[in-house]
Coordinates of C-alpha atoms in Angstrom, one line a residue:
M28 CA 0.0 0.0 0.0
P29 CA 1.4 3.4 -0.9
R30 CA 2.2 5.8 1.9
F31 CA 2.0 9.6 1.8
V32 CA 2.4 12.5 4.2
V33 CA 0.1 15.5 3.6
E34 CA 1.0 18.8 5.2
A35 CA -1.7 21.5 5.0
D36 CA -2.3 25.0 6.2
G37 CA -4.6 27.9 5.8
G38 CA -4.5 31.6 6.6
S39 CA -6.6 34.7 6.7
R40 CA -5.4 38.2 6.8
G41 CA -8.0 39.7 9.0
N42 CA -9.8 36.6 10.3
P43 CA -12.1 36.9 8.5
G44 CA -10.2 38.5 5.7
P45 CA -8.5 37.7 2.4
A46 CA -7.7 34.0 2.8
G47 CA -5.9 31.1 1.1
Y48 CA -4.7 27.6 1.7
G49 CA -1.7 25.5 0.9
A50 CA -1.1 21.7 0.9
V51 CA 1.8 19.4 -0.1
V52 CA 2.0 15.7 -0.5
L53 CA 5.4 14.2 0.4
D54 CA 7.0 10.8 -0.1
P55 CA 7.9 9.7 3.5
A56 CA 10.8 7.6 2.4
S57 CA 12.6 10.3 0.4
G58 CA 11.0 13.6 1.5
E59 CA 10.2 14.3 -2.2
T60 CA 7.4 16.7 -3.0
L61 CA 4.8 14.7 -5.0
A62 CA 2.1 17.3 -5.3
E63 CA 1.3 20.9 -4.3
R64 CA -2.0 22.6 -4.0
A65 CA -2.9 26.2 -3.2
E66 CA -5.7 28.6 -3.8
Y67 CA -7.0 32.0 -2.9
I68 CA -10.6 31.6 -1.5
G69 CA -11.7 35.1 -1.0
V70 CA -12.8 36.4 2.4
A71 CA -12.8 33.6 5.0
T72 CA -11.7 32.7 8.5
N73 CA -8.4 31.0 9.4
N74 CA -10.4 27.8 10.3
V75 CA -12.2 27.7 7.0
A76 CA -8.9 28.1 5.2
E77 CA -7.3 25.4 7.2
Y78 CA -10.1 22.9 6.4
K79 CA -9.9 23.9 2.7
G80 CA -6.2 23.1 2.8
L81 CA -6.9 19.7 4.3
I82 CA -9.5 18.9 1.7
A83 CA -7.1 19.9 -1.1
G84 CA -4.2 17.8 0.4
L85 CA -6.3 14.7 0.8
T86 CA -7.7 15.1 -2.7
A87 CA -4.2 15.4 -4.1
A88 CA -3.1 12.3 -2.2
R89 CA -6.2 10.4 -3.4
D90 CA -5.5 11.4 -7.0
L91 CA -2.0 9.9 -6.7
A92 CA -3.3 6.6 -5.2
S93 CA -6.7 6.0 -3.9
D94 CA -5.6 3.2 -1.7
A95 CA -2.8 5.2 0.0
E96 CA -2.2 5.3 3.7
V97 CA -2.0 9.0 4.6
L98 CA -0.6 10.8 7.6
V99 CA -1.9 14.4 7.8
R100 CA 0.3 16.8 9.6
M101 CA -1.1 20.3 10.4
D102 CA -0.4 23.0 13.0
S103 CA -4.1 23.6 13.6
K104 CA -4.9 21.8 16.8
L105 CA -8.6 22.5 16.1
V106 CA -8.6 20.6 12.7
V107 CA -6.4 17.7 13.9
E108 CA -8.5 17.1 17.1
Q109 CA -11.9 17.5 15.3
M110 CA -10.9 15.2 12.4
S111 CA -9.5 12.6 14.9
G112 CA -12.8 12.6 16.6
R113 CA -11.6 13.8 20.0
W114 CA -13.2 17.3 19.8
K115 CA -16.8 18.1 18.9
I116 CA -17.4 20.3 15.8
K117 CA -19.6 23.1 17.1
H118 CA -19.3 25.8 14.5
P119 CA -21.8 25.5 11.6
D120 CA -19.2 26.6 9.0
M121 CA -16.9 23.8 10.0
K122 CA -19.3 20.8 10.0
P123 CA -19.8 20.6 6.1
L124 CA -16.1 21.1 5.6
A125 CA -15.1 18.3 8.1
A126 CA -17.7 16.0 6.4
E127 CA -16.3 16.7 3.0
A128 CA -12.8 16.0 4.2
A129 CA -13.9 12.7 5.8
R130 CA -15.4 11.5 2.5
I131 CA -12.3 11.8 0.4
L132 CA -10.5 8.6 1.7
P133 CA -11.7 5.8 4.0
R134 CA -11.2 6.7 7.7
A135 CA -9.0 3.7 8.2
Q136 CA -6.5 5.0 5.7
V137 CA -6.0 8.5 7.3
T138 CA -4.3 9.5 10.6
Y139 CA -3.7 13.0 11.9
E140 CA -0.8 14.6 13.8
W141 CA -0.4 18.1 15.2
I142 CA 3.0 19.7 14.4
P143 CA 4.3 23.1 15.5
R144 CA 4.0 25.9 13.0
E145 CA 7.7 26.0 12.3
R146 CA 7.5 22.5 11.0
N147 CA 4.7 23.3 8.6
K148 CA 6.5 25.9 6.6
H149 CA 6.1 24.4 3.1
A150 CA 2.3 24.5 3.4
D151 CA 2.3 27.9 5.1
R152 CA 4.4 29.3 2.3
L153 CA 2.0 27.9 -0.3
A154 CA -1.0 29.5 1.6
N155 CA 0.8 32.8 1.6
E156 CA 1.6 32.6 -2.1
A157 CA -2.1 32.0 -2.7
M158 CA -3.1 35.0 -0.7
D159 CA -0.4 37.2 -2.4
A160 CA -1.8 36.0 -5.8
G161 CA -5.3 36.9 -4.7
K162 CA -4.1 40.4 -3.7
R163 CA -2.9 40.8 -7.3
G164 CA -6.3 39.7 -8.6
E165 CA -4.8 36.3 -9.7
Q166 CA -5.0 32.7 -8.8
W167 CA -1.9 30.7 -7.6
E168 CA -0.1 28.8 -10.3
P169 CA 2.1 25.7 -9.6
S170 CA 4.8 27.1 -11.8
A171 CA 5.2 30.1 -9.5
S172 CA 5.7 28.1 -6.3
A173 CA 8.9 28.6 -4.3
A174 CA 7.7 26.9 -1.2
V175 CA 9.8 23.8 -1.6
F176 CA 13.0 25.9 -2.0
A177 CA 12.2 28.1 1.0
A178 CA 11.5 25.2 3.3
P179 CA 14.3 24.1 5.6
S180 CA 15.7 20.6 5.2
A181 CA 17.8 18.3 7.3
P182 CA 21.6 18.9 7.0
S183 CA 21.9 15.6 5.1
G184 CA 19.6 13.3 3.2
P185 CA 16.8 14.1 0.7
P186 CA 15.1 17.4 0.4
G187 CA 11.6 17.9 1.9
D188 CA 9.6 20.2 4.1
A189 CA 10.0 19.6 7.8
V190 CA 12.7 20.6 10.2
A191 CA 13.9 17.0 10.5
G192 CA 13.3 16.3 6.7
A193 CA 12.4 12.9 5.5
A194 CA 13.5 11.3 8.8
A195 CA 10.7 13.1 10.7
A196 CA 8.2 12.0 8.1
R197 CA 9.3 8.4 8.4
A198 CA 9.2 8.6 12.2
A199 CA 5.7 10.1 12.2
L200 CA 4.4 7.4 9.8
A201 CA 6.1 4.7 11.8
A202 CA 4.6 6.1 15.0
A203 CA 1.1 6.0 13.6
R204 CA 1.7 2.3 12.6
G205 CA 3.5 1.3 15.8
I206 CA 6.8 0.7 13.9
A207 CA 10.1 1.5 15.6
A208 CA 11.6 4.8 14.4
G209 CA 13.8 7.6 15.6
P210 CA 12.3 10.5 17.5
A211 CA 10.9 13.5 15.8
E212 CA 11.3 17.0 17.1
A213 CA 8.4 18.6 18.9
D214 CA 7.5 21.8 20.8
T215 CA 7.5 20.8 24.5
L216 CA 7.5 24.2 26.2
F217 CA 3.7 24.1 26.7
G218 CA 3.1 20.4 27.6
S219 CA 3.8 17.1 26.0
P220 CA 5.1 16.6 22.4
A221 CA 2.6 16.0 19.6
A222 CA 1.2 12.5 19.9
G223 CA 3.0 11.2 16.8
A224 CA 6.4 12.2 18.0
E225 CA 5.7 10.7 21.4
E226 CA 4.6 7.4 19.9
A227 CA 7.7 7.4 17.8
R228 CA 9.9 7.7 20.9
A229 CA 7.9 4.9 22.5
A230 CA 8.4 2.7 19.5
A231 CA 12.2 3.3 19.5
V232 CA 12.9 3.2 23.3
P233 CA 11.7 0.5 25.7
V234 CA 9.7 2.4 28.5
P235 CA 9.8 0.9 32.0
S236 CA 6.5 0.1 33.6
R237 CA 5.0 2.8 35.9
T238 CA 3.1 2.8 39.1
P239 CA -0.2 4.7 38.7
A240 CA -0.3 8.0 40.5
T241 CA -1.8 8.0 44.0
A242 CA -4.2 10.6 45.3
P243 CA -2.3 13.7 46.6
A244 CA -2.0 14.5 50.2
P245 CA -3.3 17.9 51.2
G246 CA -0.9 20.7 50.2
R247 CA 1.3 18.5 48.0
V248 CA 1.8 17.9 44.3
P249 CA 0.3 14.5 43.4
T250 CA 3.1 11.9 43.3
A251 CA 3.7 8.5 41.9
T252 CA 6.2 5.8 42.6
A253 CA 8.5 5.3 39.7
P254 CA 11.0 2.5 39.0
A255 CA 14.8 3.2 39.2
G256 CA 16.7 3.6 36.0
G257 CA 15.2 4.9 32.8
Q258 CA 16.6 7.3 30.3
G259 CA 18.3 10.6 30.7
W260 CA 18.9 12.2 34.1
G261 CA 16.3 10.2 36.0
P262 CA 13.5 7.7 35.8
D263 CA 10.8 8.1 33.1
M264 CA 7.9 9.8 34.9
G265 CA 5.7 10.0 31.8
A266 CA 4.3 13.2 30.4
P267 CA 4.0 15.9 33.0
A268 CA 0.8 17.9 33.6
T269 CA 1.5 21.4 32.4
F270 CA -0.3 24.5 33.6
V271 CA -0.1 27.3 31.2
L272 CA -0.7 30.4 33.3
L273 CA -2.4 33.3 31.6
R274 CA -3.0 36.6 33.4
H275 CA -6.1 38.2 32.1
G276 CA -6.1 41.2 29.7
E277 CA -6.1 44.8 30.9
T278 CA -9.1 46.4 32.6
A279 CA -9.6 50.2 33.1
L280 CA -7.8 49.7 36.4
T281 CA -4.7 48.0 35.1
P282 CA -2.8 50.9 33.6
Q283 CA -3.5 52.9 36.8
K284 CA -1.9 50.2 38.8
R285 CA -4.8 50.0 41.3
F286 CA -5.5 47.1 43.6
S287 CA -8.2 44.9 41.8
G288 CA -9.0 41.7 43.6
S289 CA -12.1 39.5 44.2
G290 CA -13.6 42.0 46.7
G291 CA -13.9 45.0 44.3
S292 CA -15.9 46.1 41.3
D293 CA -15.2 43.0 39.1
P294 CA -14.3 45.2 36.0
E295 CA -14.6 44.0 32.4
L296 CA -11.8 44.0 29.9
S297 CA -11.0 47.3 28.3
P298 CA -10.7 47.6 24.5
A299 CA -6.9 47.2 25.0
G300 CA -7.6 44.1 27.1
R301 CA -9.8 42.6 24.4
R302 CA -7.1 43.1 21.8
Q303 CA -4.6 41.4 24.2
A304 CA -7.0 38.5 24.6
A305 CA -7.3 38.1 20.8
A306 CA -3.5 38.2 20.4
V307 CA -2.9 35.6 23.1
A308 CA -5.6 33.4 21.6
E309 CA -3.8 33.4 18.2
A310 CA -0.5 32.6 19.9
L311 CA -1.9 29.6 21.8
A312 CA -3.7 28.4 18.7
A313 CA -0.4 28.5 16.9
R314 CA 1.2 26.3 19.6
G315 CA -1.7 24.0 19.6
T316 CA -0.9 22.2 22.8
V317 CA -3.7 23.4 25.1
Q318 CA -6.3 20.8 25.8
T319 CA -8.4 22.3 28.5
V320 CA -9.3 26.0 29.5
I321 CA -10.1 26.8 33.1
S322 CA -10.8 30.3 34.4
S323 CA -11.1 32.3 37.5
P324 CA -14.8 33.3 38.1
L325 CA -14.0 37.0 37.8
L326 CA -15.3 38.7 34.6
R327 CA -11.9 39.9 33.3
C328 CA -10.6 36.3 33.3
R329 CA -13.8 34.8 31.9
E330 CA -13.7 37.2 29.0
T331 CA -10.0 36.4 28.3
A332 CA -10.7 32.7 28.6
R333 CA -13.6 32.8 26.2
A334 CA -11.5 34.6 23.6
V335 CA -8.9 31.9 23.8
A336 CA -11.4 28.9 24.0
D337 CA -13.4 30.2 21.0
R338 CA -10.2 30.2 19.0
L339 CA -9.2 26.8 20.1
G340 CA -12.7 25.3 19.8
L341 CA -12.8 24.5 23.6
D342 CA -15.2 25.1 26.4
V343 CA -14.4 27.1 29.5
T344 CA -14.6 25.7 33.0
V345 CA -14.8 28.1 35.9
E346 CA -12.7 27.3 39.0
Q347 CA -13.4 29.4 42.2
G348 CA -10.0 28.6 43.6
L349 CA -8.3 30.7 40.8
R350 CA -9.8 33.9 41.9
E351 CA -7.6 36.9 42.9
V352 CA -7.1 37.6 46.6
D353 CA -9.6 40.0 48.3
F354 CA -7.8 43.2 48.9
G355 CA -10.4 44.5 51.4
A356 CA -10.4 48.3 51.9
W357 CA -7.6 48.6 49.4
E358 CA -9.7 47.6 46.4
G359 CA -9.6 50.3 43.7
L360 CA -6.8 52.2 45.4
T361 CA -3.2 52.8 44.1
F362 CA -0.2 51.7 46.2
A363 CA 0.5 55.3 47.1
E364 CA -3.1 55.9 48.2
V365 CA -2.9 52.8 50.4
Q366 CA 0.4 53.9 51.9
E367 CA -1.1 57.3 52.7
R368 CA -4.3 56.0 54.3
F369 CA -3.2 52.7 55.9
P370 CA 0.6 52.9 56.4
D371 CA 0.8 50.5 59.3
D372 CA -1.4 47.8 57.7
L373 CA 0.5 48.1 54.4
Q374 CA 3.8 47.7 56.1
A375 CA 2.6 44.6 58.0
W376 CA 1.4 43.1 54.8
L377 CA 4.7 43.7 53.1
D378 CA 6.6 42.2 56.1
S379 CA 4.5 39.1 56.7
P380 CA 2.5 36.7 54.4
K381 CA 0.1 36.2 57.3
A382 CA -1.0 39.8 57.4
A383 CA -4.2 40.6 55.6
P384 CA -5.2 43.8 53.8
T385 CA -7.2 46.4 55.8
G386 CA -10.8 45.5 56.3
G387 CA -10.8 41.7 56.3
G388 CA -9.0 40.9 53.0
E389 CA -7.2 37.6 52.3
S390 CA -3.6 37.2 53.4
F391 CA -0.9 35.7 51.1
A392 CA -0.7 32.7 53.5
A393 CA -4.4 32.1 53.2
A394 CA -4.3 32.5 49.5
T395 CA -1.4 30.1 49.2
R396 CA -3.4 27.4 51.0
R397 CA -6.4 28.0 48.7
I398 CA -4.3 27.9 45.5
S399 CA -2.3 24.9 46.6
A400 CA -5.5 23.0 47.2
T401 CA -6.8 24.1 43.8
R402 CA -3.5 23.1 42.1
D403 CA -3.6 19.6 43.7
R404 CA -7.2 19.1 42.7
L405 CA -6.6 20.1 39.1
L406 CA -3.5 18.0 38.8
A407 CA -5.4 15.0 39.9
A408 CA -8.1 15.7 37.3
H409 CA -5.7 16.5 34.4
A410 CA -2.7 14.3 34.8
G411 CA -0.4 14.3 31.7
R412 CA -2.5 17.1 30.1
T413 CA -1.8 20.7 29.1
V414 CA -4.3 23.0 30.8
L415 CA -4.6 26.8 30.4
L416 CA -5.4 28.5 33.7
V417 CA -6.7 32.0 33.1
T418 CA -6.2 33.8 36.4
H419 CA -4.6 36.8 38.1
V420 CA -1.3 38.2 39.4
T421 CA -1.3 36.6 42.8
P422 CA -2.3 33.0 41.8
V423 CA 0.3 32.9 39.0
K424 CA 3.0 34.2 41.3
I425 CA 2.1 31.7 44.1
L426 CA 2.1 28.8 41.6
V427 CA 5.5 29.9 40.3
R428 CA 6.9 30.4 43.9
L429 CA 5.7 27.0 45.0
A430 CA 7.2 25.3 41.9
L431 CA 10.6 27.0 42.6
G432 CA 10.5 26.4 46.4
A433 CA 11.1 30.2 46.8
P434 CA 10.3 32.1 50.0
P435 CA 7.1 34.2 50.3
E436 CA 8.9 37.5 49.8
S437 CA 9.6 36.4 46.2
L438 CA 6.0 37.3 45.4
F439 CA 7.2 40.9 45.4
R440 CA 10.1 40.2 43.1
M441 CA 8.2 39.0 40.0
E442 CA 6.7 41.1 37.3
L443 CA 3.6 39.8 35.5
S444 CA 2.2 41.9 32.7
A445 CA -1.4 41.8 31.6
A446 CA -2.1 39.0 29.1
S447 CA 1.3 37.5 29.9
L448 CA 2.0 33.7 29.7
S449 CA 3.9 31.6 32.2
A450 CA 4.1 27.8 32.4
V451 CA 4.8 25.2 35.1
A452 CA 5.2 21.4 34.4
Y453 CA 4.4 19.0 37.3
Y454 CA 5.9 15.5 37.3
A455 CA 4.6 12.3 38.8
D456 CA 7.4 12.2 41.4
G457 CA 6.2 15.5 42.9
N458 CA 8.8 17.7 41.3
A459 CA 7.9 20.8 39.3
S460 CA 9.7 22.8 36.6
V461 CA 9.0 26.5 35.7
R462 CA 9.2 26.6 31.9
L463 CA 8.1 30.2 31.2
L464 CA 7.6 33.4 33.1
N465 CA 5.9 36.7 32.0
D466 CA 6.1 36.0 28.2
T467 CA 4.6 38.9 26.3
A468 CA 6.1 38.3 22.8
H469 CA 2.6 37.7 21.4
L470 CA 1.7 41.3 22.3
R471 CA 4.5 42.9 20.3

């Protein structure tokens, strides 16, 4: 049976805006480009363009050999998960496109794998060529394609589009079939590698048996007993649970640096905050690793979470434990105003995590107990998964502090911008690793 790799992508300059798709069919053994497809499709959304690219790629593969076994590789987590049957298709524009894609080849002949955007440059270039042609009032022509020449290839071996060249294509196909192969590269900053790459590793390296995780004791990260030995610097603990920590977008109070906790006015996102939420949604969609979205109950977080979840095709779960601390009588005041009105209480708060804000607010010690319990509960429910927690300054800082084993005063030595991303990975042996802090690259 012939085997092909299809890489597909779509884009929209405006979302919705002028849109196009690109798709390439590769020979997994040699990395050779067997077919290219691209088209300007007028005004459409990113997701519609991505589905159109998938349809074009599958059609091209079928035209080459209708009995082919096809591995589809895309950087759209939404399309990959929906076509794999793991996510529901909710948007009415997506349902007929998904049905059309599913009819092109028998389901048993097609498997799907998510890849990072940087490993999908051939299809991405084709999509951009199509949009450029549309801007000129033309349609894309195969003779004009430069995608295969612009795509990076491995230092040695046959040409092809993927950072690891033909070796990555072979590894991904082997992973889908359970055949031993070398590992493929994957983006592991936010959670586990793509499923295909992980399976390729499993096929190549014997994995020791693991003891299932036990229920966590209060105040501790859930742990599991692991066998001695394993690969690398320690025993194989399996995929960690990764919490991607997103501070909400700006409100009217944010630029003024006013205390805004859970005991105040519960402001909505400002126009700037909504733009930030849209920007971080695009950044997380490009990474494609988030599997679950959980939000603080406060409005600014729920609005930020909804913007991301809508882009990813996910639902939002509200978690009370992720709320900001209650700043009591300090709500809505600046630091200078608090210092002027409540100097002794402010100094006590700065000196001790047990001191609460004036008027019955929540101390950092109490907040730490609450957030630790929330962390443990979420870890038990989402072992091995990548979860987006949309929350506030204090919960993010506390989670980072606990992961580092840093003292309470470290809470005053971290900067967290609005709509910034941080990430912590939690392993089955109880250890944690801070992978990212206050990343705002998506806002620039």
